[in-house]
GROMACS .gro file of C-alpha atoms in nm:
model
  189
    1MET     CA    1  12.365   7.551  13.865
    2PHE     CA    2  12.128   7.277  13.748
    3LYS     CA    3  11.906   7.322  14.060
    4LYS     CA    4  11.879   7.700  13.996
    5GLY     CA    5  11.778   7.627  13.636
    6ILE     CA    6  11.509   7.382  13.751
    7LYS     CA    7  11.379   7.630  14.013
    8GLY     CA    8  11.365   7.903  13.747
    9LEU     CA    9  11.182   7.676  13.503
   10VAL     CA   10  10.931   7.576  13.772
   11LEU     CA   11  10.870   7.942  13.856
   12VAL     CA   12  10.817   8.032  13.488
   13LEU     CA   13  10.577   7.738  13.442
   14LEU     CA   14  10.387   7.838  13.755
   15LEU     CA   15  10.349   8.197  13.632
   16LEU     CA   16  10.238   8.078  13.288
   17THR     CA   17   9.984   7.848  13.449
   18LEU     CA   18   9.845   8.129  13.663
   19PHE     CA   19   9.830   8.368  13.367
   20GLY     CA   20   9.679   8.097  13.150
   21CYS     CA   21   9.400   8.039  13.401
   22SER     CA   22   9.291   8.403  13.392
   23SER     CA   23   9.315   8.424  13.012
   24LYS     CA   24   9.086   8.117  12.983
   25LYS     CA   25   8.821   8.326  13.157
   26ILE     CA   26   8.820   8.565  12.860
   27LYS     CA   27   8.601   8.441  12.575
   28ILE     CA   28   8.636   8.606  12.234
   29VAL     CA   29   8.324   8.700  12.033
   30ASN     CA   30   8.341   8.809  11.670
   31ASN     CA   31   8.052   9.038  11.582
   32ASN     CA   32   7.856   9.166  11.878
   33ALA     CA   33   7.789   9.110  12.245
   34SER     CA   34   7.475   8.906  12.178
   35GLU     CA   35   7.701   8.616  12.067
   36ALA     CA   36   7.810   8.580  12.429
   37GLY     CA   37   7.460   8.490  12.542
   38PRO     CA   38   7.303   8.578  12.875
   39GLY     CA   39   7.521   8.665  13.171
   40PRO     CA   40   7.490   8.693  13.547
   41LEU     CA   41   7.400   9.062  13.578
   42THR     CA   42   7.064   9.198  13.690
   43LYS     CA   43   6.976   9.556  13.770
   44GLU     CA   44   6.964   9.456  14.135
   45ASN     CA   45   7.306   9.287  14.156
   46VAL     CA   46   7.525   9.536  13.967
   47SER     CA   47   7.592   9.906  14.015
   48LEU     CA   48   7.839  10.170  13.903
   49ALA     CA   49   7.925  10.466  14.126
   50GLY     CA   50   7.663  10.338  14.373
   51ILE     CA   51   7.390  10.383  14.108
   52HIS     CA   52   7.172  10.097  13.982
   53ILE     CA   53   6.982  10.076  13.654
   54GLY     CA   54   6.633  10.206  13.731
   55ASP     CA   55   6.734  10.442  14.013
   56SER     CA   56   6.532  10.765  14.011
   57GLN     CA   57   6.660  11.118  13.957
   58GLU     CA   58   6.592  11.180  14.325
   59GLN     CA   59   6.818  10.888  14.425
   60VAL     CA   60   7.102  11.023  14.209
   61LEU     CA   61   7.052  11.374  14.349
   62LYS     CA   62   7.072  11.229  14.701
   63LEU     CA   63   7.406  11.061  14.617
   64TYR     CA   64   7.574  11.339  14.415
   65GLY     CA   65   7.368  11.657  14.432
   66GLU     CA   66   7.297  11.878  14.134
   67PRO     CA   67   7.489  11.788  13.818
   68THR     CA   68   7.734  12.034  13.662
   69LYS     CA   69   7.561  11.997  13.325
   70LYS     CA   70   7.243  11.850  13.176
   71ASP     CA   71   7.172  11.769  12.812
   72LYS     CA   72   7.031  11.504  12.580
   73PHE     CA   73   7.197  11.162  12.545
   74PRO     CA   74   7.318  11.129  12.180
   75THR     CA   75   7.078  10.959  11.934
   76THR     CA   76   6.810  10.908  12.203
   77PRO     CA   77   6.555  11.125  12.382
   78PHE     CA   78   6.717  11.038  12.717
   79VAL     CA   79   6.827  11.310  12.958
   80ARG     CA   80   7.196  11.295  13.059
   81TRP     CA   81   7.343  11.446  13.373
   82TYR     CA   82   7.716  11.517  13.400
   83TYR     CA   83   7.922  11.537  13.717
   84GLU     CA   84   8.236  11.659  13.543
   85ASP     CA   85   8.458  11.679  13.852
   86LEU     CA   86   8.376  11.313  13.926
   87GLY     CA   87   8.411  11.188  13.567
   88LEU     CA   88   8.052  11.061  13.594
   89SER     CA   89   7.754  11.081  13.362
   90VAL     CA   90   7.408  10.933  13.414
   91ALA     CA   91   7.128  10.898  13.154
   92PHE     CA   92   6.759  10.874  13.241
   93TYR     CA   93   6.496  10.700  13.030
   94ARG     CA   94   6.217  10.886  12.854
   95ARG     CA   95   6.020  10.801  12.539
   96GLY     CA   96   6.041  11.136  12.364
   97GLU     CA   97   6.218  11.470  12.394
   98ASN     CA   98   5.910  11.639  12.537
   99GLU     CA   99   5.814  11.345  12.759
  100PRO     CA  100   5.886  11.314  13.132
  101VAL     CA  101   6.157  11.083  13.261
  102ILE     CA  102   6.009  10.740  13.337
  103GLY     CA  103   6.174  10.426  13.466
  104GLY     CA  104   6.487  10.597  13.594
  105VAL     CA  105   6.856  10.544  13.512
  106VAL     CA  106   6.927  10.369  13.182
  107ASP     CA  107   7.304  10.431  13.145
  108ILE     CA  108   7.596  10.518  13.378
  109GLN     CA  109   7.951  10.601  13.264
  110ILE     CA  110   8.274  10.685  13.442
  111SER     CA  111   8.597  10.812  13.288
  112ALA     CA  112   8.894  11.021  13.401
  113PRO     CA  113   8.930  11.170  13.658
  114SER     CA  114   8.683  10.934  13.828
  115LYS     CA  115   8.774  10.746  14.146
  116LEU     CA  116   8.430  10.579  14.148
  117THR     CA  117   8.395  10.201  14.112
  118THR     CA  118   8.156   9.919  14.036
  119ASP     CA  119   7.986   9.737  14.323
  120THR     CA  120   8.270   9.480  14.300
  121GLY     CA  121   8.535   9.750  14.349
  122ILE     CA  122   8.659   9.771  13.988
  123GLY     CA  123   8.769  10.122  13.890
  124LEU     CA  124   8.973  10.317  13.640
  125GLY     CA  125   9.337  10.208  13.627
  126ASP     CA  126   9.260   9.850  13.731
  127SER     CA  127   9.385   9.570  13.506
  128LEU     CA  128   9.216   9.308  13.291
  129GLU     CA  129   9.338   9.046  13.538
  130TYR     CA  130   9.154   9.229  13.817
  131ILE     CA  131   8.830   9.212  13.616
  132THR     CA  132   8.876   8.836  13.564
  133LYS     CA  133   8.923   8.791  13.939
  134LYS     CA  134   8.583   8.949  14.000
  135TYR     CA  135   8.383   8.770  13.727
  136ASP     CA  136   8.387   8.403  13.628
  137VAL     CA  137   8.365   8.469  13.254
  138VAL     CA  138   8.452   8.791  13.072
  139TYR     CA  139   8.389   8.843  12.701
  140SER     CA  140   8.596   9.044  12.456
  141PHE     CA  141   8.625   9.134  12.093
  142GLN     CA  142   8.959   9.074  11.925
  143PRO     CA  143   9.207   9.311  12.089
  144ASN     CA  144   9.312   9.603  11.871
  145GLY     CA  145   9.676   9.674  11.954
  146LYS     CA  146   9.695   9.854  12.286
  147TYR     CA  147   9.313   9.892  12.311
  148GLN     CA  148   9.065   9.632  12.430
  149SER     CA  149   8.700   9.621  12.529
  150VAL     CA  150   8.570   9.353  12.764
  151PHE     CA  151   8.218   9.304  12.894
  152ILE     CA  152   7.978   9.106  13.106
  153ASN     CA  153   7.619   9.058  12.990
  154GLY     CA  154   7.297   9.064  13.183
  155ALA     CA  155   7.025   8.802  13.208
  156ASN     CA  156   6.759   8.987  13.001
  157LYS     CA  157   6.743   8.992  12.620
  158GLU     CA  158   6.601   9.284  12.426
  159GLU     CA  159   6.385   9.190  12.127
  160ILE     CA  160   6.504   9.407  11.837
  161ASN     CA  161   6.884   9.353  11.834
  162GLY     CA  162   6.904   9.054  12.066
  163LEU     CA  163   7.137   9.235  12.307
  164TYR     CA  164   7.154   9.133  12.672
  165TYR     CA  165   7.108   9.379  12.956
  166PRO     CA  166   7.216   9.516  13.188
  167HIS     CA  167   7.554   9.525  13.017
  168LEU     CA  168   7.882   9.616  13.192
  169ASP     CA  169   8.153   9.734  12.952
  170PHE     CA  170   8.518   9.806  13.032
  171SER     CA  171   8.743   9.999  12.788
  172LEU     CA  172   9.113   9.931  12.839
  173GLU     CA  173   9.431  10.090  12.708
  174ASN     CA  174   9.762   9.913  12.771
  175ASN     CA  175   9.578   9.667  13.000
  176LYS     CA  176   9.439   9.946  13.225
  177ILE     CA  177   9.072  10.044  13.248
  178THR     CA  178   9.004  10.392  13.105
  179ARG     CA  179   8.623  10.389  13.098
  180ILE     CA  180   8.339  10.184  13.248
  181ILE     CA  181   7.980  10.181  13.122
  182LEU     CA  182   7.679  10.017  13.282
  183THR     CA  183   7.388  10.028  13.040
  184ASN     CA  184   7.041   9.887  12.997
  185GLN     CA  185   7.084   9.879  12.615
  186GLN     CA  186   6.829  10.163  12.582
  187GLN     CA  187   6.557   9.943  12.733
  188ARG     CA  188   6.316  10.097  12.977
  189PRO     CA  189   6.436   9.993  13.325
   0.00000   0.00000   0.00000
């Protein structure tokens, strides 16, 4: 009986140690993502749905064909393409509503029913622990009940708000990813 108790205690301690290691990889920031400082991402080393920041409209068309819908990205002059059956949207940079697209992709988002992933294989339904296995340090704001947002910053810093880009953001509900955004923080790629 005593040996079973010791084995059980060792198993519990081992599991707590393993869980503790992954939770140490999550750093909490209070106000905004700029507190986290620069991260490892560059537009060349991160992609979502096979699309990189700066990719052209032609490159996206080659991957996914014509979008099901096109409109303006909220609060910006950017053009947004939707692939509704894939749960994918892609925004392209332009300076004004009547200006041509320049610089390429500035924002990529996936949500249900998407089966698409990041270049590291992270997709919807994956856990927070899976994210921490793929990245050395993950940042988060204080969790809000069953919802959490975690992110990884890029190496570049934009001047006005001090935000780092590219920026990879994961929205989670009950520890499962429900949305992934790869953005260039509205900076021209």
